[in-house]
């Protein structure tokens, strides 16, 4: 990691407050929990359902962020969010390669 070789970053780590260290620890723990939940959900849900769950989480996160930090979102940022939320609506699960009646190689 480049982070550990930067003297300014190491100095910032040494002078970090207990509150900042706690906040970072909570964020790391939540990220690890979300990662393990996503891995578990992906193994138990179809691709389409996993996409719906992911988009639902995105929408809820956006509502919370906009309600807390409404003045920090630009029009371009909101437009990008809308594109990111609408694009998965066009997702279609790929057809199985070994579906009956379909050749494996194109003719």
PDB file of N, CA and C in Angstrom:
ATOM      1  N   UNK A   1       0.830  -1.183   0.000  1.00  0.00           N
ATOM      2  CA  UNK A   1       0.000   0.000   0.000  1.00  0.00           C
ATOM      3  C   UNK A   1       0.870   1.241   0.000  1.00  0.00           C
ATOM      4  N   UNK A   2       0.525   2.172  -0.840  1.00  0.00           N
ATOM      5  CA  UNK A   2       1.246   3.444  -0.912  1.00  0.00           C
ATOM      6  C   UNK A   2       1.003   4.260   0.356  1.00  0.00           C
ATOM      7  N   UNK A   3      -0.139   4.059   0.961  1.00  0.00           N
ATOM      8  CA  UNK A   3      -0.535   4.798   2.156  1.00  0.00           C
ATOM      9  C   UNK A   3       0.522   4.710   3.250  1.00  0.00           C
ATOM     10  N   UNK A   4       1.089   3.549   3.461  1.00  0.00           N
ATOM     11  CA  UNK A   4       2.031   3.342   4.559  1.00  0.00           C
ATOM     12  C   UNK A   4       3.399   3.953   4.288  1.00  0.00           C
ATOM     13  N   UNK A   5       3.689   4.305   3.035  1.00  0.00           N
ATOM     14  CA  UNK A   5       4.978   4.898   2.701  1.00  0.00           C
ATOM     15  C   UNK A   5       4.923   6.415   2.660  1.00  0.00           C
ATOM     16  N   UNK A   6       3.744   6.994   2.864  1.00  0.00           N
ATOM     17  CA  UNK A   6       3.590   8.448   2.832  1.00  0.00           C
ATOM     18  C   UNK A   6       3.751   8.989   4.250  1.00  0.00           C
ATOM     19  N   UNK A   7       4.779   9.803   4.506  1.00  0.00           N
ATOM     20  CA  UNK A   7       5.013  10.307   5.872  1.00  0.00           C
ATOM     21  C   UNK A   7       3.868  11.166   6.402  1.00  0.00           C
ATOM     22  N   UNK A   8       3.193  11.914   5.527  1.00  0.00           N
ATOM     23  CA  UNK A   8       2.072  12.736   5.985  1.00  0.00           C
ATOM     24  C   UNK A   8       0.912  11.878   6.473  1.00  0.00           C
ATOM     25  N   UNK A   9       0.653  10.795   5.773  1.00  0.00           N
ATOM     26  CA  UNK A   9      -0.431   9.901   6.181  1.00  0.00           C
ATOM     27  C   UNK A   9      -0.091   9.207   7.498  1.00  0.00           C
ATOM     28  N   UNK A  10       1.146   8.816   7.659  1.00  0.00           N
ATOM     29  CA  UNK A  10       1.550   8.163   8.911  1.00  0.00           C
ATOM     30  C   UNK A  10       1.454   9.140  10.078  1.00  0.00           C
ATOM     31  N   UNK A  11       1.815  10.408   9.853  1.00  0.00           N
ATOM     32  CA  UNK A  11       1.693  11.422  10.903  1.00  0.00           C
ATOM     33  C   UNK A  11       0.233  11.639  11.268  1.00  0.00           C
ATOM     34  N   UNK A  12      -0.639  11.644  10.266  1.00  0.00           N
ATOM     35  CA  UNK A  12      -2.071  11.805  10.526  1.00  0.00           C
ATOM     36  C   UNK A  12      -2.607  10.627  11.334  1.00  0.00           C
ATOM     37  N   UNK A  13      -2.115   9.430  11.055  1.00  0.00           N
ATOM     38  CA  UNK A  13      -2.541   8.256  11.832  1.00  0.00           C
ATOM     39  C   UNK A  13      -2.112   8.363  13.285  1.00  0.00           C
ATOM     40  N   UNK A  14      -0.912   8.868  13.505  1.00  0.00           N
ATOM     41  CA  UNK A  14      -0.387   8.965  14.875  1.00  0.00           C
ATOM     42  C   UNK A  14      -1.133  10.011  15.691  1.00  0.00           C
ATOM     43  N   UNK A  15      -1.674  11.030  15.039  1.00  0.00           N
ATOM     44  CA  UNK A  15      -2.372  12.094  15.767  1.00  0.00           C
ATOM     45  C   UNK A  15      -3.895  11.973  15.675  1.00  0.00           C
ATOM     46  N   UNK A  16      -4.396  10.840  15.203  1.00  0.00           N
ATOM     47  CA  UNK A  16      -5.836  10.644  15.050  1.00  0.00           C
ATOM     48  C   UNK A  16      -6.523  10.602  16.415  1.00  0.00           C
ATOM     49  N   UNK A  17      -7.683  11.246  16.491  1.00  0.00           N
ATOM     50  CA  UNK A  17      -8.434  11.237  17.747  1.00  0.00           C
ATOM     51  C   UNK A  17      -9.123   9.891  17.943  1.00  0.00           C
ATOM     52  N   UNK A  18      -9.538   9.636  19.161  1.00  0.00           N
ATOM     53  CA  UNK A  18     -10.234   8.388  19.472  1.00  0.00           C
ATOM     54  C   UNK A  18     -11.569   8.323  18.732  1.00  0.00           C
ATOM     55  N   UNK A  19     -12.239   9.464  18.593  1.00  0.00           N
ATOM     56  CA  UNK A  19     -13.510   9.502  17.871  1.00  0.00           C
ATOM     57  C   UNK A  19     -13.343   9.145  16.403  1.00  0.00           C
ATOM     58  N   UNK A  20     -12.271   9.664  15.787  1.00  0.00           N
ATOM     59  CA  UNK A  20     -12.021   9.358  14.379  1.00  0.00           C
ATOM     60  C   UNK A  20     -11.673   7.881  14.214  1.00  0.00           C
ATOM     61  N   UNK A  21     -10.871   7.342  15.127  1.00  0.00           N
ATOM     62  CA  UNK A  21     -10.513   5.920  15.056  1.00  0.00           C
ATOM     63  C   UNK A  21     -11.761   5.049  15.229  1.00  0.00           C
ATOM     64  N   UNK A  22     -12.656   5.448  16.117  1.00  0.00           N
ATOM     65  CA  UNK A  22     -13.890   4.703  16.322  1.00  0.00           C
ATOM     66  C   UNK A  22     -14.762   4.751  15.067  1.00  0.00           C
ATOM     67  N   UNK A  23     -14.880   5.939  14.469  1.00  0.00           N
ATOM     68  CA  UNK A  23     -15.699   6.080  13.265  1.00  0.00           C
ATOM     69  C   UNK A  23     -15.152   5.223  12.127  1.00  0.00           C
ATOM     70  N   UNK A  24     -13.841   5.212  11.954  1.00  0.00           N
ATOM     71  CA  UNK A  24     -13.237   4.391  10.900  1.00  0.00           C
ATOM     72  C   UNK A  24     -13.458   2.913  11.196  1.00  0.00           C
ATOM     73  N   UNK A  25     -13.322   2.517  12.454  1.00  0.00           N
ATOM     74  CA  UNK A  25     -13.540   1.116  12.817  1.00  0.00           C
ATOM     75  C   UNK A  25     -14.974   0.681  12.552  1.00  0.00           C
ATOM     76  N   UNK A  26     -15.930   1.542  12.854  1.00  0.00           N
ATOM     77  CA  UNK A  26     -17.336   1.228  12.592  1.00  0.00           C
ATOM     78  C   UNK A  26     -17.575   1.096  11.092  1.00  0.00           C
ATOM     79  N   UNK A  27     -17.002   1.998  10.302  1.00  0.00           N
ATOM     80  CA  UNK A  27     -17.162   1.928   8.841  1.00  0.00           C
ATOM     81  C   UNK A  27     -16.564   0.644   8.283  1.00  0.00           C
ATOM     82  N   UNK A  28     -15.407   0.255   8.777  1.00  0.00           N
ATOM     83  CA  UNK A  28     -14.771  -0.978   8.308  1.00  0.00           C
ATOM     84  C   UNK A  28     -15.635  -2.184   8.683  1.00  0.00           C
ATOM     85  N   UNK A  29     -16.156  -2.208   9.910  1.00  0.00           N
ATOM     86  CA  UNK A  29     -17.002  -3.323  10.337  1.00  0.00           C
ATOM     87  C   UNK A  29     -18.284  -3.404   9.500  1.00  0.00           C
ATOM     88  N   UNK A  30     -18.897  -2.264   9.225  1.00  0.00           N
ATOM     89  CA  UNK A  30     -20.107  -2.256   8.392  1.00  0.00           C
ATOM     90  C   UNK A  30     -19.801  -2.711   6.971  1.00  0.00           C
ATOM     91  N   UNK A  31     -18.679  -2.275   6.420  1.00  0.00           N
ATOM     92  CA  UNK A  31     -18.310  -2.693   5.065  1.00  0.00           C
ATOM     93  C   UNK A  31     -18.074  -4.195   5.002  1.00  0.00           C
ATOM     94  N   UNK A  32     -17.436  -4.756   6.022  1.00  0.00           N
ATOM     95  CA  UNK A  32     -17.212  -6.204   6.056  1.00  0.00           C
ATOM     96  C   UNK A  32     -18.544  -6.941   6.168  1.00  0.00           C
ATOM     97  N   UNK A  33     -19.457  -6.417   6.975  1.00  0.00           N
ATOM     98  CA  UNK A  33     -20.774  -7.030   7.103  1.00  0.00           C
ATOM     99  C   UNK A  33     -21.558  -6.968   5.806  1.00  0.00           C
ATOM    100  N   UNK A  34     -21.506  -5.832   5.122  1.00  0.00           N
ATOM    101  CA  UNK A  34     -22.204  -5.706   3.843  1.00  0.00           C
ATOM    102  C   UNK A  34     -21.615  -6.647   2.806  1.00  0.00           C
ATOM    103  N   UNK A  35     -20.308  -6.795   2.818  1.00  0.00           N
ATOM    104  CA  UNK A  35     -19.654  -7.683   1.855  1.00  0.00           C
ATOM    105  C   UNK A  35     -20.070  -9.134   2.085  1.00  0.00           C
ATOM    106  N   UNK A  36     -20.076  -9.561   3.334  1.00  0.00           N
ATOM    107  CA  UNK A  36     -20.460 -10.951   3.604  1.00  0.00           C
ATOM    108  C   UNK A  36     -21.951 -11.168   3.333  1.00  0.00           C
ATOM    109  N   UNK A  37     -22.793 -10.166   3.622  1.00  0.00           N
ATOM    110  CA  UNK A  37     -24.217 -10.280   3.302  1.00  0.00           C
ATOM    111  C   UNK A  37     -24.416 -10.379   1.794  1.00  0.00           C
ATOM    112  N   UNK A  38     -23.701  -9.557   1.028  1.00  0.00           N
ATOM    113  CA  UNK A  38     -23.840  -9.586  -0.430  1.00  0.00           C
ATOM    114  C   UNK A  38     -23.416 -10.937  -0.990  1.00  0.00           C
ATOM    115  N   UNK A  39     -22.341 -11.496  -0.469  1.00  0.00           N
ATOM    116  CA  UNK A  39     -21.881 -12.806  -0.930  1.00  0.00           C
ATOM    117  C   UNK A  39     -22.927 -13.878  -0.616  1.00  0.00           C
ATOM    118  N   UNK A  40     -23.506 -13.820   0.578  1.00  0.00           N
ATOM    119  CA  UNK A  40     -24.535 -14.789   0.968  1.00  0.00           C
ATOM    120  C   UNK A  40     -25.792 -14.613   0.119  1.00  0.00           C
ATOM    121  N   UNK A  41     -26.213 -13.370  -0.090  1.00  0.00           N
ATOM    122  CA  UNK A  41     -27.421 -13.113  -0.870  1.00  0.00           C
ATOM    123  C   UNK A  41     -27.222 -13.513  -2.330  1.00  0.00           C
ATOM    124  N   UNK A  42     -26.041 -13.284  -2.865  1.00  0.00           N
ATOM    125  CA  UNK A  42     -25.778 -13.626  -4.257  1.00  0.00           C
ATOM    126  C   UNK A  42     -25.851 -15.131  -4.483  1.00  0.00           C
ATOM    127  N   UNK A  43     -25.438 -15.896  -3.477  1.00  0.00           N
ATOM    128  CA  UNK A  43     -25.479 -17.355  -3.634  1.00  0.00           C
ATOM    129  C   UNK A  43     -26.891 -17.911  -3.474  1.00  0.00           C
ATOM    130  N   UNK A  44     -27.799 -17.149  -2.847  1.00  0.00           N
ATOM    131  CA  UNK A  44     -29.156 -17.648  -2.605  1.00  0.00           C
ATOM    132  C   UNK A  44     -30.221 -17.039  -3.505  1.00  0.00           C
ATOM    133  N   UNK A  45     -29.895 -15.977  -4.214  1.00  0.00           N
ATOM    134  CA  UNK A  45     -30.876 -15.298  -5.051  1.00  0.00           C
ATOM    135  C   UNK A  45     -30.488 -15.408  -6.515  1.00  0.00           C
ATOM    136  N   UNK A  46     -31.476 -15.331  -7.387  1.00  0.00           N
ATOM    137  CA  UNK A  46     -31.187 -15.289  -8.825  1.00  0.00           C
ATOM    138  C   UNK A  46     -30.560 -13.936  -9.143  1.00  0.00           C
ATOM    139  N   UNK A  47     -29.994 -13.822 -10.313  1.00  0.00           N
ATOM    140  CA  UNK A  47     -29.376 -12.566 -10.720  1.00  0.00           C
ATOM    141  C   UNK A  47     -30.357 -11.408 -10.719  1.00  0.00           C
ATOM    142  N   UNK A  48     -31.572 -11.690 -11.166  1.00  0.00           N
ATOM    143  CA  UNK A  48     -32.590 -10.644 -11.232  1.00  0.00           C
ATOM    144  C   UNK A  48     -33.004 -10.182  -9.833  1.00  0.00           C
ATOM    145  N   UNK A  49     -33.223 -11.111  -8.933  1.00  0.00           N
ATOM    146  CA  UNK A  49     -33.617 -10.742  -7.567  1.00  0.00           C
ATOM    147  C   UNK A  49     -32.484 -10.036  -6.831  1.00  0.00           C
ATOM    148  N   UNK A  50     -31.249 -10.488  -7.066  1.00  0.00           N
ATOM    149  CA  UNK A  50     -30.099  -9.837  -6.434  1.00  0.00           C
ATOM    150  C   UNK A  50     -29.994  -8.393  -6.913  1.00  0.00           C
ATOM    151  N   UNK A  51     -30.287  -8.150  -8.196  1.00  0.00           N
ATOM    152  CA  UNK A  51     -30.271  -6.796  -8.744  1.00  0.00           C
ATOM    153  C   UNK A  51     -31.356  -5.946  -8.105  1.00  0.00           C
ATOM    154  N   UNK A  52     -32.532  -6.509  -7.899  1.00  0.00           N
ATOM    155  CA  UNK A  52     -33.628  -5.768  -7.265  1.00  0.00           C
ATOM    156  C   UNK A  52     -33.262  -5.399  -5.832  1.00  0.00           C
ATOM    157  N   UNK A  53     -32.685  -6.340  -5.094  1.00  0.00           N
ATOM    158  CA  UNK A  53     -32.267  -6.050  -3.715  1.00  0.00           C
ATOM    159  C   UNK A  53     -31.204  -4.951  -3.719  1.00  0.00           C
ATOM    160  N   UNK A  54     -30.247  -5.051  -4.627  1.00  0.00           N
ATOM    161  CA  UNK A  54     -29.198  -4.030  -4.703  1.00  0.00           C
ATOM    162  C   UNK A  54     -29.743  -2.658  -5.031  1.00  0.00           C
ATOM    163  N   UNK A  55     -30.673  -2.584  -5.980  1.00  0.00           N
ATOM    164  CA  UNK A  55     -31.263  -1.291  -6.328  1.00  0.00           C
ATOM    165  C   UNK A  55     -32.115  -0.733  -5.202  1.00  0.00           C
ATOM    166  N   UNK A  56     -32.801  -1.583  -4.469  1.00  0.00           N
ATOM    167  CA  UNK A  56     -33.578  -1.123  -3.320  1.00  0.00           C
ATOM    168  C   UNK A  56     -32.652  -0.498  -2.282  1.00  0.00           C
ATOM    169  N   UNK A  57     -31.536  -1.145  -2.022  1.00  0.00           N
ATOM    170  CA  UNK A  57     -30.565  -0.579  -1.077  1.00  0.00           C
ATOM    171  C   UNK A  57     -30.016   0.751  -1.583  1.00  0.00           C
ATOM    172  N   UNK A  58     -29.757   0.853  -2.892  1.00  0.00           N
ATOM    173  CA  UNK A  58     -29.265   2.114  -3.462  1.00  0.00           C
ATOM    174  C   UNK A  58     -30.290   3.221  -3.271  1.00  0.00           C
ATOM    175  N   UNK A  59     -31.556   2.925  -3.548  1.00  0.00           N
ATOM    176  CA  UNK A  59     -32.604   3.943  -3.435  1.00  0.00           C
ATOM    177  C   UNK A  59     -32.745   4.407  -1.989  1.00  0.00           C
ATOM    178  N   UNK A  60     -32.730   3.484  -1.055  1.00  0.00           N
ATOM    179  CA  UNK A  60     -32.822   3.869   0.358  1.00  0.00           C
ATOM    180  C   UNK A  60     -31.623   4.712   0.773  1.00  0.00           C
ATOM    181  N   UNK A  61     -30.441   4.355   0.312  1.00  0.00           N
ATOM    182  CA  UNK A  61     -29.243   5.129   0.633  1.00  0.00           C
ATOM    183  C   UNK A  61     -29.338   6.528   0.048  1.00  0.00           C
ATOM    184  N   UNK A  62     -29.848   6.633  -1.165  1.00  0.00           N
ATOM    185  CA  UNK A  62     -29.989   7.947  -1.797  1.00  0.00           C
ATOM    186  C   UNK A  62     -30.977   8.808  -1.019  1.00  0.00           C
ATOM    187  N   UNK A  63     -32.106   8.237  -0.595  1.00  0.00           N
ATOM    188  CA  UNK A  63     -33.070   9.007   0.192  1.00  0.00           C
ATOM    189  C   UNK A  63     -32.444   9.522   1.487  1.00  0.00           C
ATOM    190  N   UNK A  64     -31.688   8.681   2.155  1.00  0.00           N
ATOM    191  CA  UNK A  64     -31.041   9.111   3.401  1.00  0.00           C
ATOM    192  C   UNK A  64     -30.019  10.209   3.111  1.00  0.00           C
ATOM    193  N   UNK A  65     -29.188  10.012   2.086  1.00  0.00           N
ATOM    194  CA  UNK A  65     -28.170  11.011   1.771  1.00  0.00           C
ATOM    195  C   UNK A  65     -28.771  12.343   1.353  1.00  0.00           C
ATOM    196  N   UNK A  66     -29.799  12.314   0.525  1.00  0.00           N
ATOM    197  CA  UNK A  66     -30.415  13.562   0.076  1.00  0.00           C
ATOM    198  C   UNK A  66     -31.082  14.274   1.246  1.00  0.00           C
ATOM    199  N   UNK A  67     -31.698  13.531   2.157  1.00  0.00           N
ATOM    200  CA  UNK A  67     -32.351  14.179   3.290  1.00  0.00           C
ATOM    201  C   UNK A  67     -31.337  14.777   4.260  1.00  0.00           C
ATOM    202  N   UNK A  68     -30.150  14.181   4.363  1.00  0.00           N
ATOM    203  CA  UNK A  68     -29.141  14.711   5.284  1.00  0.00           C
ATOM    204  C   UNK A  68     -28.269  15.788   4.655  1.00  0.00           C
ATOM    205  N   UNK A  69     -27.913  15.596   3.389  1.00  0.00           N
ATOM    206  CA  UNK A  69     -26.972  16.504   2.744  1.00  0.00           C
ATOM    207  C   UNK A  69     -27.538  17.037   1.431  1.00  0.00           C
ATOM    208  N   UNK A  70     -28.737  17.589   1.482  1.00  0.00           N
ATOM    209  CA  UNK A  70     -29.429  18.018   0.274  1.00  0.00           C
ATOM    210  C   UNK A  70     -28.657  19.088  -0.492  1.00  0.00           C
ATOM    211  N   UNK A  71     -27.958  19.968   0.193  1.00  0.00           N
ATOM    212  CA  UNK A  71     -27.272  21.068  -0.481  1.00  0.00           C
ATOM    213  C   UNK A  71     -25.980  20.641  -1.165  1.00  0.00           C
ATOM    214  N   UNK A  72     -25.504  19.442  -0.937  1.00  0.00           N
ATOM    215  CA  UNK A  72     -24.237  19.003  -1.503  1.00  0.00           C
ATOM    216  C   UNK A  72     -24.392  18.230  -2.805  1.00  0.00           C
ATOM    217  N   UNK A  73     -25.605  18.019  -3.268  1.00  0.00           N
ATOM    218  CA  UNK A  73     -25.833  17.234  -4.481  1.00  0.00           C
ATOM    219  C   UNK A  73     -26.071  18.182  -5.658  1.00  0.00           C
ATOM    220  N   UNK A  74     -25.273  18.027  -6.717  1.00  0.00           N
ATOM    221  CA  UNK A  74     -25.447  18.861  -7.904  1.00  0.00           C
ATOM    222  C   UNK A  74     -26.448  18.212  -8.850  1.00  0.00           C
ATOM    223  N   UNK A  75     -26.874  18.981  -9.831  1.00  0.00           N
ATOM    224  CA  UNK A  75     -27.791  18.458 -10.852  1.00  0.00           C
ATOM    225  C   UNK A  75     -27.120  17.319 -11.615  1.00  0.00           C
ATOM    226  N   UNK A  76     -25.846  17.477 -11.953  1.00  0.00           N
ATOM    227  CA  UNK A  76     -25.109  16.427 -12.646  1.00  0.00           C
ATOM    228  C   UNK A  76     -25.035  15.164 -11.787  1.00  0.00           C
ATOM    229  N   UNK A  77     -24.816  15.338 -10.490  1.00  0.00           N
ATOM    230  CA  UNK A  77     -24.769  14.186  -9.587  1.00  0.00           C
ATOM    231  C   UNK A  77     -26.102  13.464  -9.517  1.00  0.00           C
ATOM    232  N   UNK A  78     -27.182  14.219  -9.436  1.00  0.00           N
ATOM    233  CA  UNK A  78     -28.520  13.597  -9.401  1.00  0.00           C
ATOM    234  C   UNK A  78     -28.831  12.902 -10.721  1.00  0.00           C
ATOM    235  N   UNK A  79     -28.427  13.519 -11.823  1.00  0.00           N
ATOM    236  CA  UNK A  79     -28.634  12.882 -13.126  1.00  0.00           C
ATOM    237  C   UNK A  79     -27.865  11.575 -13.239  1.00  0.00           C
ATOM    238  N   UNK A  80     -26.644  11.563 -12.732  1.00  0.00           N
ATOM    239  CA  UNK A  80     -25.833  10.339 -12.753  1.00  0.00           C
ATOM    240  C   UNK A  80     -26.471   9.251 -11.895  1.00  0.00           C
ATOM    241  N   UNK A  81     -27.016   9.634 -10.756  1.00  0.00           N
ATOM    242  CA  UNK A  81     -27.705   8.670  -9.910  1.00  0.00           C
ATOM    243  C   UNK A  81     -28.912   8.076 -10.626  1.00  0.00           C
ATOM    244  N   UNK A  82     -29.659   8.906 -11.307  1.00  0.00           N
ATOM    245  CA  UNK A  82     -30.841   8.414 -12.015  1.00  0.00           C
ATOM    246  C   UNK A  82     -30.430   7.440 -13.110  1.00  0.00           C
ATOM    247  N   UNK A  83     -29.384   7.767 -13.853  1.00  0.00           N
ATOM    248  CA  UNK A  83     -28.903   6.850 -14.896  1.00  0.00           C
ATOM    249  C   UNK A  83     -28.469   5.531 -14.267  1.00  0.00           C
ATOM    250  N   UNK A  84     -27.758   5.610 -13.139  1.00  0.00           N
ATOM    251  CA  UNK A  84     -27.309   4.395 -12.462  1.00  0.00           C
ATOM    252  C   UNK A  84     -28.447   3.551 -11.925  1.00  0.00           C
ATOM    253  N   UNK A  85     -29.559   4.177 -11.593  1.00  0.00           N
ATOM    254  CA  UNK A  85     -30.711   3.420 -11.095  1.00  0.00           C
ATOM    255  C   UNK A  85     -31.586   2.885 -12.223  1.00  0.00           C
ATOM    256  N   UNK A  86     -31.650   3.600 -13.326  1.00  0.00           N
ATOM    257  CA  UNK A  86     -32.499   3.169 -14.431  1.00  0.00           C
ATOM    258  C   UNK A  86     -31.817   2.074 -15.259  1.00  0.00           C
ATOM    259  N   UNK A  87     -30.514   2.148 -15.412  1.00  0.00           N
ATOM    260  CA  UNK A  87     -29.787   1.187 -16.253  1.00  0.00           C
ATOM    261  C   UNK A  87     -30.043  -0.271 -15.851  1.00  0.00           C
ATOM    262  N   UNK A  88     -30.039  -0.632 -14.557  1.00  0.00           N
ATOM    263  CA  UNK A  88     -30.295  -2.032 -14.213  1.00  0.00           C
ATOM    264  C   UNK A  88     -31.704  -2.518 -14.549  1.00  0.00           C
ATOM    265  N   UNK A  89     -32.630  -1.597 -14.816  1.00  0.00           N
ATOM    266  CA  UNK A  89     -33.976  -2.018 -15.200  1.00  0.00           C
ATOM    267  C   UNK A  89     -33.967  -2.754 -16.532  1.00  0.00           C
ATOM    268  N   UNK A  90     -32.937  -2.537 -17.319  1.00  0.00           N
ATOM    269  CA  UNK A  90     -32.828  -3.185 -18.618  1.00  0.00           C
ATOM    270  C   UNK A  90     -32.072  -4.503 -18.548  1.00  0.00           C
ATOM    271  N   UNK A  91     -31.737  -4.935 -17.334  1.00  0.00           N
ATOM    272  CA  UNK A  91     -31.002  -6.192 -17.149  1.00  0.00           C
ATOM    273  C   UNK A  91     -31.875  -7.376 -17.535  1.00  0.00           C
ATOM    274  N   UNK A  92     -31.310  -8.295 -18.271  1.00  0.00           N
ATOM    275  CA  UNK A  92     -31.983  -9.549 -18.607  1.00  0.00           C
ATOM    276  C   UNK A  92     -31.013 -10.671 -18.324  1.00  0.00           C
ATOM    277  N   UNK A  93     -31.506 -11.692 -17.658  1.00  0.00           N
ATOM    278  CA  UNK A  93     -30.650 -12.825 -17.343  1.00  0.00           C
ATOM    279  C   UNK A  93     -30.255 -13.536 -18.633  1.00  0.00           C
ATOM    280  N   UNK A  94     -28.997 -13.891 -18.735  1.00  0.00           N
ATOM    281  CA  UNK A  94     -28.486 -14.547 -19.932  1.00  0.00           C
ATOM    282  C   UNK A  94     -29.112 -15.924 -20.070  1.00  0.00           C
ATOM    283  N   UNK A  95     -29.352 -16.314 -21.311  1.00  0.00           N
ATOM    284  CA  UNK A  95     -29.894 -17.643 -21.571  1.00  0.00           C
ATOM    285  C   UNK A  95     -28.827 -18.683 -21.278  1.00  0.00           C
ATOM    286  N   UNK A  96     -29.265 -19.818 -20.801  1.00  0.00           N
ATOM    287  CA  UNK A  96     -28.339 -20.902 -20.499  1.00  0.00           C
ATOM    288  C   UNK A  96     -27.747 -21.442 -21.791  1.00  0.00           C
ATOM    289  N   UNK A  97     -26.451 -21.721 -21.774  1.00  0.00           N
ATOM    290  CA  UNK A  97     -25.784 -22.236 -22.972  1.00  0.00           C
ATOM    291  C   UNK A  97     -26.257 -23.642 -23.323  1.00  0.00           C
ATOM    292  N   UNK A  98     -26.654 -24.392 -22.316  1.00  0.00           N
ATOM    293  CA  UNK A  98     -27.057 -25.772 -22.584  1.00  0.00           C
ATOM    294  C   UNK A  98     -28.581 -25.938 -22.521  1.00  0.00           C
ATOM    295  N   UNK A  99     -29.305 -24.904 -22.967  1.00  0.00           N
ATOM    296  CA  UNK A  99     -30.762 -25.000 -23.002  1.00  0.00           C
ATOM    297  C   UNK A  99     -31.166 -26.045 -24.032  1.00  0.00           C
ATOM    298  N   UNK A 100     -32.185 -26.862 -23.744  1.00  0.00           N
ATOM    299  CA  UNK A 100     -32.588 -27.901 -24.689  1.00  0.00           C
ATOM    300  C   UNK A 100     -33.076 -27.294 -26.004  1.00  0.00           C
ATOM    301  N   UNK A 101     -32.674 -27.935 -27.082  1.00  0.00           N
ATOM    302  CA  UNK A 101     -33.116 -27.526 -28.401  1.00  0.00           C
ATOM    303  C   UNK A 101     -32.274 -26.436 -29.031  1.00  0.00           C
ATOM    304  N   UNK A 102     -31.271 -25.942 -28.328  1.00  0.00           N
ATOM    305  CA  UNK A 102     -30.427 -24.901 -28.896  1.00  0.00           C
ATOM    306  C   UNK A 102     -29.013 -25.448 -29.072  1.00  0.00           C
ATOM    307  N   UNK A 103     -28.428 -25.250 -30.245  1.00  0.00           N
ATOM    308  CA  UNK A 103     -27.056 -25.734 -30.451  1.00  0.00           C
ATOM    309  C   UNK A 103     -26.082 -24.903 -29.615  1.00  0.00           C
ATOM    310  N   UNK A 104     -24.993 -25.536 -29.197  1.00  0.00           N
ATOM    311  CA  UNK A 104     -23.980 -24.846 -28.408  1.00  0.00           C
ATOM    312  C   UNK A 104     -23.179 -23.882 -29.250  1.00  0.00           C
ATOM    313  N   UNK A 105     -22.959 -24.210 -30.516  1.00  0.00           N
ATOM    314  CA  UNK A 105     -22.195 -23.342 -31.398  1.00  0.00           C
ATOM    315  C   UNK A 105     -23.117 -22.738 -32.443  1.00  0.00           C
ATOM    316  N   UNK A 106     -22.874 -21.473 -32.811  1.00  0.00           N
ATOM    317  CA  UNK A 106     -23.714 -20.864 -33.850  1.00  0.00           C
ATOM    318  C   UNK A 106     -23.521 -21.550 -35.185  1.00  0.00           C
ATOM    319  N   UNK A 107     -24.571 -21.586 -35.974  1.00  0.00           N
ATOM    320  CA  UNK A 107     -24.495 -22.289 -37.269  1.00  0.00           C
ATOM    321  C   UNK A 107     -24.389 -21.309 -38.414  1.00  0.00           C
TER     322      UNK A 107
END
